[in-house]
Amino acid sequence: MIQATNLCKQFEQNVKERKKNKKIEFMAVDHVSLEAKEGEIVGILGPNGAGKTTLLRMLGMLMTPTQGELTLTDTTGEVITDVTKRKQTIGYLSNNTKLYARFSIREYLAFLGDLYGYSKQEIEERTNKIFEVLDMNSFADNRIEKLSTGQTQRASIARCLMADPQLYILDEPTTGLDPNQLEDIRALIREMGKDRTVILSTHILQEVKQMCSRVIIIDHGQIKLDKSMSEIENLEETFKEATRHE
């Protein structure tokens, strides 16, 4: 489980005032508190610039909050305090995830498996299973720099799966996928959410309706709504209402 308490992230922004540059401070994420448990897929929705990616990067320990606390617990309920272990517990996926371009996908997963301390047999077994699940065998030995957008996205998902984390943080995971691949990845995410914690950010409301058990809507860096899907009759109208500006 992951729990965030009063997370804030403040940035500086350059603005012009009387022909001079002036720095102003603004809150990209403003006192956000949330939790996500095992067996739960939590959808994060919001308009562009709402603070979703900044929030996810803090939850994934890729960005340090200006203030607030993050608590990560293992399957026994024990709080994980070791920084290295905390990072190993999280699988983070975004469109900006960098992969080693000159590796083939198979070489890259073997490299990661070695870092995670797997044996050669475990690496081979995990790699073969991932390739089967993601339908990657036809391009598994291609160099990453030569992959299409959809293939690269599947390689990024494979990277997350190789670590076998307790918590998946997925920022727009279906970007660049064709319709058949979309359904495969959505089915995979639903499977992951059965015994892991999944936090999913997407602009596709249909994905949220199909996969998520709970929805959080964020706007101007603040949570405007946090409800289970069973409490929401019409997600489109709920989104519009939560993000409507007077």
PDB file of C-alpha atoms in Angstrom:
ATOM      1  CA  MET A   1       0.000   0.000   0.000  1.00  0.00           C
ATOM      2  CA  ILE A   2       1.088   3.574  -0.624  1.00  0.00           C
ATOM      3  CA  GLN A   3      -0.178   6.529   1.366  1.00  0.00           C
ATOM      4  CA  ALA A   4       0.490  10.186   0.608  1.00  0.00           C
ATOM      5  CA  THR A   5      -0.165  12.876   3.199  1.00  0.00           C
ATOM      6  CA  ASN A   6      -0.309  16.590   2.295  1.00  0.00           C
ATOM      7  CA  LEU A   7       1.988  16.262  -0.715  1.00  0.00           C
ATOM      8  CA  CYS A   8       3.023  19.596  -2.218  1.00  0.00           C
ATOM      9  CA  LYS A   9       5.323  20.486  -5.091  1.00  0.00           C
ATOM     10  CA  GLN A  10       6.270  24.094  -5.687  1.00  0.00           C
ATOM     11  CA  PHE A  11       7.967  25.399  -8.829  1.00  0.00           C
ATOM     12  CA  GLU A  12       9.261  28.739 -10.021  1.00  0.00           C
ATOM     13  CA  GLN A  13       7.926  30.228 -13.228  1.00  0.00           C
ATOM     14  CA  ASN A  14       9.285  33.124 -15.274  1.00  0.00           C
ATOM     15  CA  VAL A  15       6.725  35.802 -16.190  1.00  0.00           C
ATOM     16  CA  LYS A  16       7.088  39.191 -17.849  1.00  0.00           C
ATOM     17  CA  GLU A  17       6.024  42.213 -15.868  1.00  0.00           C
ATOM     18  CA  ARG A  18       6.667  45.715 -17.190  1.00  0.00           C
ATOM     19  CA  LYS A  19       9.129  44.367 -19.743  1.00  0.00           C
ATOM     20  CA  LYS A  20      11.119  42.604 -17.036  1.00  0.00           C
ATOM     21  CA  ASN A  21      11.354  38.939 -16.180  1.00  0.00           C
ATOM     22  CA  LYS A  22      10.009  38.077 -12.773  1.00  0.00           C
ATOM     23  CA  LYS A  23       9.997  34.734 -11.007  1.00  0.00           C
ATOM     24  CA  ILE A  24       6.795  33.652  -9.319  1.00  0.00           C
ATOM     25  CA  GLU A  25       6.151  30.498  -7.332  1.00  0.00           C
ATOM     26  CA  PHE A  26       3.218  28.197  -7.992  1.00  0.00           C
ATOM     27  CA  MET A  27       1.961  24.930  -6.563  1.00  0.00           C
ATOM     28  CA  ALA A  28       1.808  22.156  -9.181  1.00  0.00           C
ATOM     29  CA  VAL A  29       0.505  19.812  -6.457  1.00  0.00           C
ATOM     30  CA  ASP A  30      -1.211  21.436  -3.515  1.00  0.00           C
ATOM     31  CA  HIS A  31      -1.713  19.442  -0.281  1.00  0.00           C
ATOM     32  CA  VAL A  32      -2.787  16.154  -1.836  1.00  0.00           C
ATOM     33  CA  SER A  33      -3.551  13.176   0.409  1.00  0.00           C
ATOM     34  CA  LEU A  34      -4.476   9.749  -0.955  1.00  0.00           C
ATOM     35  CA  GLU A  35      -3.903   6.044  -0.511  1.00  0.00           C
ATOM     36  CA  ALA A  36      -3.948   3.013  -2.765  1.00  0.00           C
ATOM     37  CA  LYS A  37      -4.120  -0.569  -1.491  1.00  0.00           C
ATOM     38  CA  GLU A  38      -3.302  -4.025  -2.800  1.00  0.00           C
ATOM     39  CA  GLY A  39      -5.926  -5.391  -5.164  1.00  0.00           C
ATOM     40  CA  GLU A  40      -6.938  -1.884  -6.181  1.00  0.00           C
ATOM     41  CA  ILE A  41      -6.591  -0.031  -9.483  1.00  0.00           C
ATOM     42  CA  VAL A  42      -6.875   3.700  -8.858  1.00  0.00           C
ATOM     43  CA  GLY A  43      -7.497   5.944 -11.863  1.00  0.00           C
ATOM     44  CA  ILE A  44      -6.051   9.457 -11.824  1.00  0.00           C
ATOM     45  CA  LEU A  45      -7.932  11.867 -14.081  1.00  0.00           C
ATOM     46  CA  GLY A  46      -7.552  15.558 -14.768  1.00  0.00           C
ATOM     47  CA  PRO A  47      -7.208  18.124 -17.544  1.00  0.00           C
ATOM     48  CA  ASN A  48      -3.819  18.959 -19.061  1.00  0.00           C
ATOM     49  CA  GLY A  49      -1.664  20.850 -16.577  1.00  0.00           C
ATOM     50  CA  ALA A  50      -3.692  19.647 -13.596  1.00  0.00           C
ATOM     51  CA  GLY A  51      -0.628  18.231 -11.798  1.00  0.00           C
ATOM     52  CA  LYS A  52      -1.143  14.533 -12.569  1.00  0.00           C
ATOM     53  CA  THR A  53       2.357  13.752 -13.816  1.00  0.00           C
ATOM     54  CA  THR A  54       4.011  15.742 -11.030  1.00  0.00           C
ATOM     55  CA  LEU A  55       1.948  13.803  -8.495  1.00  0.00           C
ATOM     56  CA  LEU A  56       2.842  10.460 -10.083  1.00  0.00           C
ATOM     57  CA  ARG A  57       6.541  11.323 -10.162  1.00  0.00           C
ATOM     58  CA  MET A  58       6.448  12.082  -6.443  1.00  0.00           C
ATOM     59  CA  LEU A  59       4.566   8.849  -5.717  1.00  0.00           C
ATOM     60  CA  GLY A  60       7.176   6.999  -7.787  1.00  0.00           C
ATOM     61  CA  MET A  61      10.039   8.622  -5.847  1.00  0.00           C
ATOM     62  CA  LEU A  62      11.356  10.287  -8.992  1.00  0.00           C
ATOM     63  CA  MET A  63      10.688  13.770  -7.628  1.00  0.00           C
ATOM     64  CA  THR A  64      11.127  15.071  -4.092  1.00  0.00           C
ATOM     65  CA  PRO A  65       8.045  16.792  -2.612  1.00  0.00           C
ATOM     66  CA  THR A  66       8.374  20.355  -1.377  1.00  0.00           C
ATOM     67  CA  GLN A  67       6.503  19.106   1.657  1.00  0.00           C
ATOM     68  CA  GLY A  68       4.386  16.152   2.741  1.00  0.00           C
ATOM     69  CA  GLU A  69       5.030  12.489   3.464  1.00  0.00           C
ATOM     70  CA  LEU A  70       4.946   9.189   1.575  1.00  0.00           C
ATOM     71  CA  THR A  71       4.451   5.872   3.372  1.00  0.00           C
ATOM     72  CA  LEU A  72       5.012   2.590   1.554  1.00  0.00           C
ATOM     73  CA  THR A  73       4.177  -0.728   3.204  1.00  0.00           C
ATOM     74  CA  ASP A  74       4.915  -4.298   2.132  1.00  0.00           C
ATOM     75  CA  THR A  75       2.459  -7.206   1.959  1.00  0.00           C
ATOM     76  CA  THR A  76       2.794  -7.814   5.717  1.00  0.00           C
ATOM     77  CA  GLY A  77       1.924  -4.208   6.544  1.00  0.00           C
ATOM     78  CA  GLU A  78       5.481  -3.323   7.555  1.00  0.00           C
ATOM     79  CA  VAL A  79       6.609   0.180   6.572  1.00  0.00           C
ATOM     80  CA  ILE A  80       9.448   0.171   4.036  1.00  0.00           C
ATOM     81  CA  THR A  81      12.043   2.743   5.066  1.00  0.00           C
ATOM     82  CA  ASP A  82      15.103   1.691   3.065  1.00  0.00           C
ATOM     83  CA  VAL A  83      15.306   3.967  -0.003  1.00  0.00           C
ATOM     84  CA  THR A  84      16.685   1.282  -2.323  1.00  0.00           C
ATOM     85  CA  LYS A  85      14.006  -1.198  -1.295  1.00  0.00           C
ATOM     86  CA  ARG A  86      11.299   1.435  -1.708  1.00  0.00           C
ATOM     87  CA  LYS A  87      12.405   2.091  -5.283  1.00  0.00           C
ATOM     88  CA  GLN A  88      12.523  -1.633  -6.046  1.00  0.00           C
ATOM     89  CA  THR A  89       8.946  -1.929  -4.810  1.00  0.00           C
ATOM     90  CA  ILE A  90       7.715   0.560  -7.436  1.00  0.00           C
ATOM     91  CA  GLY A  91       7.360  -0.033 -11.170  1.00  0.00           C
ATOM     92  CA  TYR A  92       7.012   3.349 -12.891  1.00  0.00           C
ATOM     93  CA  LEU A  93       5.973   3.771 -16.513  1.00  0.00           C
ATOM     94  CA  SER A  94       5.731   7.024 -18.456  1.00  0.00           C
ATOM     95  CA  ASN A  95       6.160   8.254 -22.011  1.00  0.00           C
ATOM     96  CA  ASN A  96       9.484   9.751 -20.924  1.00  0.00           C
ATOM     97  CA  THR A  97      10.884   6.466 -19.595  1.00  0.00           C
ATOM     98  CA  LYS A  98      14.389   6.093 -21.030  1.00  0.00           C
ATOM     99  CA  LEU A  99      15.541   2.694 -22.274  1.00  0.00           C
ATOM    100  CA  TYR A 100      19.028   1.667 -23.360  1.00  0.00           C
ATOM    101  CA  ALA A 101      18.648   2.267 -27.102  1.00  0.00           C
ATOM    102  CA  ARG A 102      21.535   0.048 -28.275  1.00  0.00           C
ATOM    103  CA  PHE A 103      20.341  -3.013 -26.340  1.00  0.00           C
ATOM    104  CA  SER A 104      17.873  -5.485 -27.743  1.00  0.00           C
ATOM    105  CA  ILE A 105      14.832  -5.950 -25.498  1.00  0.00           C
ATOM    106  CA  ARG A 106      16.092  -9.400 -24.499  1.00  0.00           C
ATOM    107  CA  GLU A 107      19.507  -7.976 -23.567  1.00  0.00           C
ATOM    108  CA  TYR A 108      17.889  -5.144 -21.638  1.00  0.00           C
ATOM    109  CA  LEU A 109      15.697  -7.459 -19.565  1.00  0.00           C
ATOM    110  CA  ALA A 110      18.701  -9.710 -18.867  1.00  0.00           C
ATOM    111  CA  PHE A 111      20.615  -6.641 -17.688  1.00  0.00           C
ATOM    112  CA  LEU A 112      17.760  -5.646 -15.388  1.00  0.00           C
ATOM    113  CA  GLY A 113      17.327  -9.191 -14.086  1.00  0.00           C
ATOM    114  CA  ASP A 114      20.993  -9.282 -13.158  1.00  0.00           C
ATOM    115  CA  LEU A 115      20.599  -5.979 -11.290  1.00  0.00           C
ATOM    116  CA  TYR A 116      17.620  -7.410  -9.401  1.00  0.00           C
ATOM    117  CA  GLY A 117      19.686 -10.433  -8.369  1.00  0.00           C
ATOM    118  CA  TYR A 118      17.842 -13.091 -10.398  1.00  0.00           C
ATOM    119  CA  SER A 119      19.666 -16.254 -11.487  1.00  0.00           C
ATOM    120  CA  LYS A 120      20.210 -16.895 -15.222  1.00  0.00           C
ATOM    121  CA  GLN A 121      17.404 -19.441 -15.179  1.00  0.00           C
ATOM    122  CA  GLU A 122      15.026 -17.020 -13.440  1.00  0.00           C
ATOM    123  CA  ILE A 123      15.912 -14.301 -15.958  1.00  0.00           C
ATOM    124  CA  GLU A 124      15.206 -16.609 -18.885  1.00  0.00           C
ATOM    125  CA  GLU A 125      11.914 -17.833 -17.407  1.00  0.00           C
ATOM    126  CA  ARG A 126      10.688 -14.328 -16.550  1.00  0.00           C
ATOM    127  CA  THR A 127      11.769 -12.943 -19.923  1.00  0.00           C
ATOM    128  CA  ASN A 128       9.996 -15.693 -21.872  1.00  0.00           C
ATOM    129  CA  LYS A 129       6.821 -15.228 -19.859  1.00  0.00           C
ATOM    130  CA  ILE A 130       6.843 -11.446 -20.392  1.00  0.00           C
ATOM    131  CA  PHE A 131       7.430 -11.834 -24.129  1.00  0.00           C
ATOM    132  CA  GLU A 132       4.498 -14.228 -24.331  1.00  0.00           C
ATOM    133  CA  VAL A 133       2.152 -12.013 -22.311  1.00  0.00           C
ATOM    134  CA  LEU A 134       3.046  -8.885 -24.304  1.00  0.00           C
ATOM    135  CA  ASP A 135       3.311 -10.698 -27.673  1.00  0.00           C
ATOM    136  CA  MET A 136       6.899  -9.505 -28.164  1.00  0.00           C
ATOM    137  CA  ASN A 137       8.672 -12.598 -29.516  1.00  0.00           C
ATOM    138  CA  SER A 138       8.704 -11.287 -33.098  1.00  0.00           C
ATOM    139  CA  PHE A 139      10.843  -8.261 -32.144  1.00  0.00           C
ATOM    140  CA  ALA A 140      12.448  -9.370 -28.857  1.00  0.00           C
ATOM    141  CA  ASP A 141      15.943  -9.344 -30.381  1.00  0.00           C
ATOM    142  CA  ASN A 142      15.600  -6.017 -32.192  1.00  0.00           C
ATOM    143  CA  ARG A 143      17.555  -3.063 -30.883  1.00  0.00           C
ATOM    144  CA  ILE A 144      15.358  -0.705 -28.880  1.00  0.00           C
ATOM    145  CA  GLU A 145      16.301   2.309 -31.025  1.00  0.00           C
ATOM    146  CA  LYS A 146      14.772   0.537 -34.050  1.00  0.00           C
ATOM    147  CA  LEU A 147      11.373  -0.162 -32.458  1.00  0.00           C
ATOM    148  CA  SER A 148       8.078   1.450 -33.434  1.00  0.00           C
ATOM    149  CA  THR A 149       6.171   3.602 -30.928  1.00  0.00           C
ATOM    150  CA  GLY A 150       3.888   0.720 -29.922  1.00  0.00           C
ATOM    151  CA  GLN A 151       6.800  -1.711 -29.623  1.00  0.00           C
ATOM    152  CA  THR A 152       8.736   0.757 -27.474  1.00  0.00           C
ATOM    153  CA  GLN A 153       5.719   1.149 -25.205  1.00  0.00           C
ATOM    154  CA  ARG A 154       5.519  -2.611 -24.747  1.00  0.00           C
ATOM    155  CA  ALA A 155       9.272  -2.680 -24.021  1.00  0.00           C
ATOM    156  CA  SER A 156       8.685  -0.088 -21.276  1.00  0.00           C
ATOM    157  CA  ILE A 157       5.903  -2.223 -19.800  1.00  0.00           C
ATOM    158  CA  ALA A 158       8.218  -5.258 -19.973  1.00  0.00           C
ATOM    159  CA  ARG A 159      10.779  -3.299 -17.952  1.00  0.00           C
ATOM    160  CA  CYS A 160       8.204  -2.745 -15.195  1.00  0.00           C
ATOM    161  CA  LEU A 161       7.128  -6.383 -15.200  1.00  0.00           C
ATOM    162  CA  MET A 162      10.708  -7.648 -14.932  1.00  0.00           C
ATOM    163  CA  ALA A 163      11.073  -6.095 -11.483  1.00  0.00           C
ATOM    164  CA  ASP A 164       7.831  -7.749 -10.283  1.00  0.00           C
ATOM    165  CA  PRO A 165       6.994  -4.737  -8.073  1.00  0.00           C
ATOM    166  CA  GLN A 166       4.209  -4.457  -5.511  1.00  0.00           C
ATOM    167  CA  LEU A 167       3.153  -1.048  -6.813  1.00  0.00           C
ATOM    168  CA  TYR A 168       2.682  -0.078 -10.462  1.00  0.00           C
ATOM    169  CA  ILE A 169       2.457   3.613 -11.370  1.00  0.00           C
ATOM    170  CA  LEU A 170       1.357   3.875 -14.999  1.00  0.00           C
ATOM    171  CA  ASP A 171       1.253   7.243 -16.764  1.00  0.00           C
ATOM    172  CA  GLU A 172      -0.653   6.900 -20.065  1.00  0.00           C
ATOM    173  CA  PRO A 173       0.324   3.199 -20.505  1.00  0.00           C
ATOM    174  CA  THR A 174      -1.637   2.616 -23.744  1.00  0.00           C
ATOM    175  CA  THR A 175      -0.113   5.477 -25.748  1.00  0.00           C
ATOM    176  CA  GLY A 176       0.874   4.400 -29.259  1.00  0.00           C
ATOM    177  CA  LEU A 177      -0.813   0.998 -29.139  1.00  0.00           C
ATOM    178  CA  ASP A 178      -3.105  -0.312 -31.874  1.00  0.00           C
ATOM    179  CA  PRO A 179      -6.645  -1.543 -30.993  1.00  0.00           C
ATOM    180  CA  ASN A 180      -5.605  -5.191 -30.543  1.00  0.00           C
ATOM    181  CA  GLN A 181      -2.660  -4.240 -28.354  1.00  0.00           C
ATOM    182  CA  LEU A 182      -4.912  -1.916 -26.343  1.00  0.00           C
ATOM    183  CA  GLU A 183      -7.159  -4.752 -25.274  1.00  0.00           C
ATOM    184  CA  ASP A 184      -4.180  -6.977 -24.407  1.00  0.00           C
ATOM    185  CA  ILE A 185      -2.562  -4.307 -22.217  1.00  0.00           C
ATOM    186  CA  ARG A 186      -5.843  -3.425 -20.531  1.00  0.00           C
ATOM    187  CA  ALA A 187      -6.379  -7.103 -19.718  1.00  0.00           C
ATOM    188  CA  LEU A 188      -2.834  -7.253 -18.342  1.00  0.00           C
ATOM    189  CA  ILE A 189      -3.413  -4.211 -16.119  1.00  0.00           C
ATOM    190  CA  ARG A 190      -6.624  -5.752 -14.767  1.00  0.00           C
ATOM    191  CA  GLU A 191      -4.656  -8.918 -13.969  1.00  0.00           C
ATOM    192  CA  MET A 192      -1.914  -6.900 -12.237  1.00  0.00           C
ATOM    193  CA  GLY A 193      -4.544  -5.179 -10.107  1.00  0.00           C
ATOM    194  CA  LYS A 194      -5.792  -8.446  -8.606  1.00  0.00           C
ATOM    195  CA  ASP A 195      -2.949  -8.766  -6.100  1.00  0.00           C
ATOM    196  CA  ARG A 196      -0.858  -5.612  -6.622  1.00  0.00           C
ATOM    197  CA  THR A 197      -1.450  -1.897  -6.242  1.00  0.00           C
ATOM    198  CA  VAL A 198      -1.947  -0.038  -9.522  1.00  0.00           C
ATOM    199  CA  ILE A 199      -2.164   3.729  -9.983  1.00  0.00           C
ATOM    200  CA  LEU A 200      -3.190   4.594 -13.526  1.00  0.00           C
ATOM    201  CA  SER A 201      -3.237   8.010 -15.184  1.00  0.00           C
ATOM    202  CA  THR A 202      -5.047   8.297 -18.504  1.00  0.00           C
ATOM    203  CA  HIS A 203      -7.086  10.710 -20.615  1.00  0.00           C
ATOM    204  CA  ILE A 204      -9.273   7.862 -21.862  1.00  0.00           C
ATOM    205  CA  LEU A 205     -12.362   7.692 -19.662  1.00  0.00           C
ATOM    206  CA  GLN A 206     -13.360   4.352 -21.158  1.00  0.00           C
ATOM    207  CA  GLU A 207     -10.143   2.824 -19.791  1.00  0.00           C
ATOM    208  CA  VAL A 208     -11.011   4.041 -16.315  1.00  0.00           C
ATOM    209  CA  LYS A 209     -14.505   2.570 -16.559  1.00  0.00           C
ATOM    210  CA  GLN A 210     -13.135  -0.770 -17.747  1.00  0.00           C
ATOM    211  CA  MET A 211     -10.242  -1.142 -15.323  1.00  0.00           C
ATOM    212  CA  CYS A 212     -10.427   1.035 -12.231  1.00  0.00           C
ATOM    213  CA  SER A 213     -12.083   0.331  -8.914  1.00  0.00           C
ATOM    214  CA  ARG A 214     -11.613   3.917  -7.742  1.00  0.00           C
ATOM    215  CA  VAL A 215     -11.270   7.321  -9.408  1.00  0.00           C
ATOM    216  CA  ILE A 216      -9.405  10.416  -8.274  1.00  0.00           C
ATOM    217  CA  ILE A 217      -9.936  13.630 -10.223  1.00  0.00           C
ATOM    218  CA  ILE A 218      -7.293  16.312  -9.833  1.00  0.00           C
ATOM    219  CA  ASP A 219      -7.384  19.917 -11.067  1.00  0.00           C
ATOM    220  CA  HIS A 220      -5.141  22.867 -10.283  1.00  0.00           C
ATOM    221  CA  GLY A 221      -3.005  20.545  -8.176  1.00  0.00           C
ATOM    222  CA  GLN A 222      -5.838  19.588  -5.818  1.00  0.00           C
ATOM    223  CA  ILE A 223      -8.070  16.543  -5.495  1.00  0.00           C
ATOM    224  CA  LYS A 224     -11.593  17.466  -6.565  1.00  0.00           C
ATOM    225  CA  LEU A 225     -13.104  14.004  -6.252  1.00  0.00           C
ATOM    226  CA  ASP A 226     -12.141  10.617  -4.771  1.00  0.00           C
ATOM    227  CA  LYS A 227     -14.823   7.946  -5.179  1.00  0.00           C
ATOM    228  CA  SER A 228     -15.205   4.286  -5.980  1.00  0.00           C
ATOM    229  CA  MET A 229     -16.448   3.543  -9.501  1.00  0.00           C
ATOM    230  CA  SER A 230     -19.592   1.994  -8.014  1.00  0.00           C
ATOM    231  CA  GLU A 231     -20.526   5.443  -6.644  1.00  0.00           C
ATOM    232  CA  ILE A 232     -20.272   7.132 -10.058  1.00  0.00           C
ATOM    233  CA  GLU A 233     -23.218   6.863 -12.430  1.00  0.00           C
ATOM    234  CA  ASN A 234     -21.809   8.897 -15.324  1.00  0.00           C
ATOM    235  CA  LEU A 235     -18.031   9.382 -15.388  1.00  0.00           C
ATOM    236  CA  GLU A 236     -18.092  11.925 -18.221  1.00  0.00           C
ATOM    237  CA  GLU A 237     -20.524  14.201 -16.383  1.00  0.00           C
ATOM    238  CA  THR A 238     -18.720  13.676 -13.082  1.00  0.00           C
ATOM    239  CA  PHE A 239     -15.419  14.706 -14.701  1.00  0.00           C
ATOM    240  CA  LYS A 240     -16.939  17.813 -16.249  1.00  0.00           C
ATOM    241  CA  GLU A 241     -18.551  18.839 -12.966  1.00  0.00           C
ATOM    242  CA  ALA A 242     -15.371  18.259 -10.927  1.00  0.00           C
ATOM    243  CA  THR A 243     -13.200  20.304 -13.293  1.00  0.00           C
ATOM    244  CA  ARG A 244     -15.716  23.064 -14.083  1.00  0.00           C
ATOM    245  CA  HIS A 245     -14.346  26.549 -13.377  1.00  0.00           C
ATOM    246  CA  GLU A 246     -16.661  29.305 -12.229  1.00  0.00           C
TER     247      GLU A 246
END
